[in-house]
C-alpha positions as CSV (number, residue, x, y, z in Angstrom):
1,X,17.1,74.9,-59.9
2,X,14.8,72.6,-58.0
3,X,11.7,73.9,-56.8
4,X,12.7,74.0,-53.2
5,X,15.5,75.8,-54.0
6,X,13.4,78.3,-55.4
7,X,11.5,78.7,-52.5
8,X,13.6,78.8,-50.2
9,X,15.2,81.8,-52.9
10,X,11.8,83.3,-52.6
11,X,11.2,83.4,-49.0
12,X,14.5,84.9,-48.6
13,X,13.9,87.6,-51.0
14,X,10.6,88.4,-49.4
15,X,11.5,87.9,-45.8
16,X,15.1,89.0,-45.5
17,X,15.1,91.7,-48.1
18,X,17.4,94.5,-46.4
19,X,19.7,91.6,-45.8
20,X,19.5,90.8,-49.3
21,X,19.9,94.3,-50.5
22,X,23.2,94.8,-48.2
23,X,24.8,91.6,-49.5
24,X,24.1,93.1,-53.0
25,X,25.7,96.4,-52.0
26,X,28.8,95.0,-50.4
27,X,29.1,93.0,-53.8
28,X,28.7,95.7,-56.0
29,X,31.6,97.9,-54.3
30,X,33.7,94.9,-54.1
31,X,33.6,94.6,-58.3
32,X,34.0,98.8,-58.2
33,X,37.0,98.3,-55.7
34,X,38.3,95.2,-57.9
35,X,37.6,97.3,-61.6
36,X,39.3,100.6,-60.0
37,X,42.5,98.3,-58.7
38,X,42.5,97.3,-62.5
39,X,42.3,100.7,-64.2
40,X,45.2,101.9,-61.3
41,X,47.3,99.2,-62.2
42,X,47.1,100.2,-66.1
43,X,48.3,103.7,-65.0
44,X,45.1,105.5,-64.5
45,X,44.7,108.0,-61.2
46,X,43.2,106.4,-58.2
47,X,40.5,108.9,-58.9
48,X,40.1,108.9,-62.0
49,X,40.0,105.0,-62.2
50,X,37.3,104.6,-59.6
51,X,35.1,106.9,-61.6
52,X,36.0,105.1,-64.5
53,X,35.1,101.9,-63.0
54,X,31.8,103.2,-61.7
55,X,30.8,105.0,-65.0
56,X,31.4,101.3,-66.4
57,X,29.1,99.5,-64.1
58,X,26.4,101.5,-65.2
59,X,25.2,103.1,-61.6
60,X,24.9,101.4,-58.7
61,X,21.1,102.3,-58.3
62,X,20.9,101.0,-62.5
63,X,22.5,97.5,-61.5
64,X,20.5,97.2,-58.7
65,X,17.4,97.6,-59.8
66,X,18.4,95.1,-62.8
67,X,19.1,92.7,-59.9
68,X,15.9,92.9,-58.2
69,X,14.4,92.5,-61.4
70,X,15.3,88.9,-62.1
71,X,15.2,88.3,-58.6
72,X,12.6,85.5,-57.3
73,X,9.5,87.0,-55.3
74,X,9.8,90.9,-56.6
75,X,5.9,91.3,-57.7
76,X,4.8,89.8,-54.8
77,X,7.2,92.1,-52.5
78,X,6.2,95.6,-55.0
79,X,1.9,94.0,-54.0
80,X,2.7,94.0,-50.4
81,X,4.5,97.0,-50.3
82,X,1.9,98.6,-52.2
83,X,-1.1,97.1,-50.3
84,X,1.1,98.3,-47.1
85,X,1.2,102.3,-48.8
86,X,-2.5,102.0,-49.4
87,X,-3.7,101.1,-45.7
88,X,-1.4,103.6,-44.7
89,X,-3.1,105.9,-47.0
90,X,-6.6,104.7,-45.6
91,X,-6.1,105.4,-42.4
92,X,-4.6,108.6,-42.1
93,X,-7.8,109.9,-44.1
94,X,-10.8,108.4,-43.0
95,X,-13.4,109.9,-44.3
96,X,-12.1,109.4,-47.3
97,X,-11.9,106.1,-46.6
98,X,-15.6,106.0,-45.9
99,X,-16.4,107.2,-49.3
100,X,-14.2,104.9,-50.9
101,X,-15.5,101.8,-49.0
102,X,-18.8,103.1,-49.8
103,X,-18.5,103.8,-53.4
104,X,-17.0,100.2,-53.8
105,X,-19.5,98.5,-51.7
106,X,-22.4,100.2,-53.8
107,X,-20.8,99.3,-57.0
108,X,-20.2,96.2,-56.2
109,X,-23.8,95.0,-55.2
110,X,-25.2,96.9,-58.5
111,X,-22.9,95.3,-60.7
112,X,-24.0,91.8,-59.1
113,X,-28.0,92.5,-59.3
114,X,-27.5,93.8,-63.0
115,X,-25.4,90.6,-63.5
116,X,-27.9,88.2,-61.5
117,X,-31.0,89.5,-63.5
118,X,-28.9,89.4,-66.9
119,X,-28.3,85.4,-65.7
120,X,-31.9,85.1,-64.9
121,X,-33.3,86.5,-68.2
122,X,-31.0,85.6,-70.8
123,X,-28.7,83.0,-70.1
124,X,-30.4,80.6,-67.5
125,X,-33.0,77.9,-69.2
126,X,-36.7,78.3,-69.0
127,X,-37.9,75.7,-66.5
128,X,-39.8,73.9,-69.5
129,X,-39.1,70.2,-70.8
130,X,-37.9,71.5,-74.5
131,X,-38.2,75.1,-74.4
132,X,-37.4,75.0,-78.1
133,X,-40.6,73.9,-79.1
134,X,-43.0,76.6,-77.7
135,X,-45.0,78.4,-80.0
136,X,-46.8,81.4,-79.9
137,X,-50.6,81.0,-81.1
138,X,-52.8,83.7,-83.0
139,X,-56.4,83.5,-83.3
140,X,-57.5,84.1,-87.2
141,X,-60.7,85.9,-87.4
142,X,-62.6,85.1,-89.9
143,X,-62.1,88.2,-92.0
144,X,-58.7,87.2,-92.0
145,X,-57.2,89.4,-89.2
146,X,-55.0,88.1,-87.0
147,X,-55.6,88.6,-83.3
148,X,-53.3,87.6,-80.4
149,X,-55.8,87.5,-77.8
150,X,-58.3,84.7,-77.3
151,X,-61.8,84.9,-75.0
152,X,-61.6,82.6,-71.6
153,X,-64.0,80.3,-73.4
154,X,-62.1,79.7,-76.5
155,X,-58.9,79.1,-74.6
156,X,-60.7,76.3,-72.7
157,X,-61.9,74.8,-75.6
158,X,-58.5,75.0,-77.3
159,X,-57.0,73.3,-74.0
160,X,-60.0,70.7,-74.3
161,X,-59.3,69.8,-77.9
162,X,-55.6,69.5,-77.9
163,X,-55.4,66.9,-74.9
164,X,-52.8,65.9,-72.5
165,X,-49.3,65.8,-74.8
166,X,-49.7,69.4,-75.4
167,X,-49.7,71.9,-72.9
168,X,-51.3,75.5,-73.2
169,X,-50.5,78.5,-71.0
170,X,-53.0,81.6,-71.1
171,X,-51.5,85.2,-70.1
172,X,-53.0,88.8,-70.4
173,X,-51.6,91.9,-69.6
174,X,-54.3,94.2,-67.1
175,X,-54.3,97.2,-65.3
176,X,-54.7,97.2,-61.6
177,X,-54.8,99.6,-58.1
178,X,-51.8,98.1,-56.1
179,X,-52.8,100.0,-52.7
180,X,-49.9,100.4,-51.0
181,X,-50.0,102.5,-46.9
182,X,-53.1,103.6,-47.8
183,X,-52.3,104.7,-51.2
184,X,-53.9,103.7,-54.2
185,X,-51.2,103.9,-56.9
186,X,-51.9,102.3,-60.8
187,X,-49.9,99.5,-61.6
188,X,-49.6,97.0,-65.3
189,X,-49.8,93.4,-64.1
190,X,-49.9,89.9,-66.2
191,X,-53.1,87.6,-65.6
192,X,-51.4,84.2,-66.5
193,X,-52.8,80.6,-66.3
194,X,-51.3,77.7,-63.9
C-alpha cells in the first residue's frame, strides 16, 4: 500500500471511527447471516444454525477488537481518548488537579537543577587549555613532611621562578562572618588567586 493510501486509511480510522465501526458491524452480521444460511441449508435449525455460526466467528466483540487491532491509527486514537479521559478527570476534581500540577511542576524543576549541577560538575570541561595536565603541588618540608599549604611569599616566588609557560593558581579554604539582615552567621569560604 502506498503511503497515501495509508494515510488516507489513517485519517479515516481516526476521524470517522463510528462510521468505521458500523461498516465493520454490518459486515460482521452479513458473514453470520451468510454462515447461518449455510448451516440451514445442511439441515441444521434456523436457530440452532445461527448460534452455530456465531459460536464459530469467535464473538462479535472478539473479532472486532482483532479488527481494530491491525487497523491503521489505533494507538494514536486509544492516546487521544485517553488524554480526553484524563482532562475529563482533571477538571471535575480540581483541587486535585492543583496538587498534581504542583507536584509535577516541583519535580520537574528539581530534577533539572540536580541535572544542571551534575552537567556543571562532572561532565562539562574545565575552562582550561588542557585540563589534563594540572597538577596538584605539595610543599616538602625539610623534615620530610609533606604539607599542602604554601605561605603568600613562597607562592610568589614559585610563580616568579616558573615563568610565563606555566601557570599557578593559589586557593585556601577560610572561615568568615557572612552578615546577612543584620545577622552575623559563620560561613567556610575559598581565598583563591586570579
Amino acid at each position: 500500500m502506498s503511503l497515501p493510501a495509508r494515510l488516507r486509511t489513517l485519517w479515516r480510522n481516526l476521524a470517522h471511527r463510528h462510521q468505521v465501526d458500523g461498516e465493520l458491524d454490518a459486515e460482521l452480521g452479513s458473514y453470520v447471516e451468510m454462515l447461518s444460511d449455510e448451516k440451514v441449508r445442511a439441515g441444521m435449525n434456523p436457530v440452532e444454525a445461527r448460534r452455530a455460526a456465531i459460536l464459530e466467528l469467535g464473538g462479535r466483540e472478539q473479532v472486532k477488537e482483532l479488527v481494530r487491532d491491525v487497523q491503521g491509527g489505533r494507538m494514536l486514537g486509544q492516546i487521544g481518548r485517553d488524554v480526553t479521559f484524563a482532562l475529563r478527570t482533571l477538571r471535575r476534581n480540581p483541587i486535585l488537579s492543583a496538587v498534581i500540577i504542583l507536584t509535577l511542576g516541583l519535580a520537574i524543576g528539581a530534577n533539572t537543577a540536580i541535572f544542571s549541577l551534575a552537567d556543571a560538575l562532572l561532565f562539562t570541561p574545565l575552562s582550561v587549555e588542557h585540563p589534563e595536565r594540572l597538577q596538584f603541588v605539595h610543599h616538602i618540608t625539610p623534615d620530610g613532611s609533606e604539607q599542602d599549604g604554601f605561605s603568600i611569599a613562597a607562592f610568589e616566588d614559585l610563580r616568579a621562578s616558573i615563568g610565563g609557560s606555566i601557570h599557578l593558581a593559589g586557593a585556601d579554604f577560610t572561615r568568615l562572618n557572612v552578615s546577612l539582615h543584620g545577622q552575623s552567621e559563620p560561613a567556610e569560604g575559598m581565598l583563591v588567586s586570579g
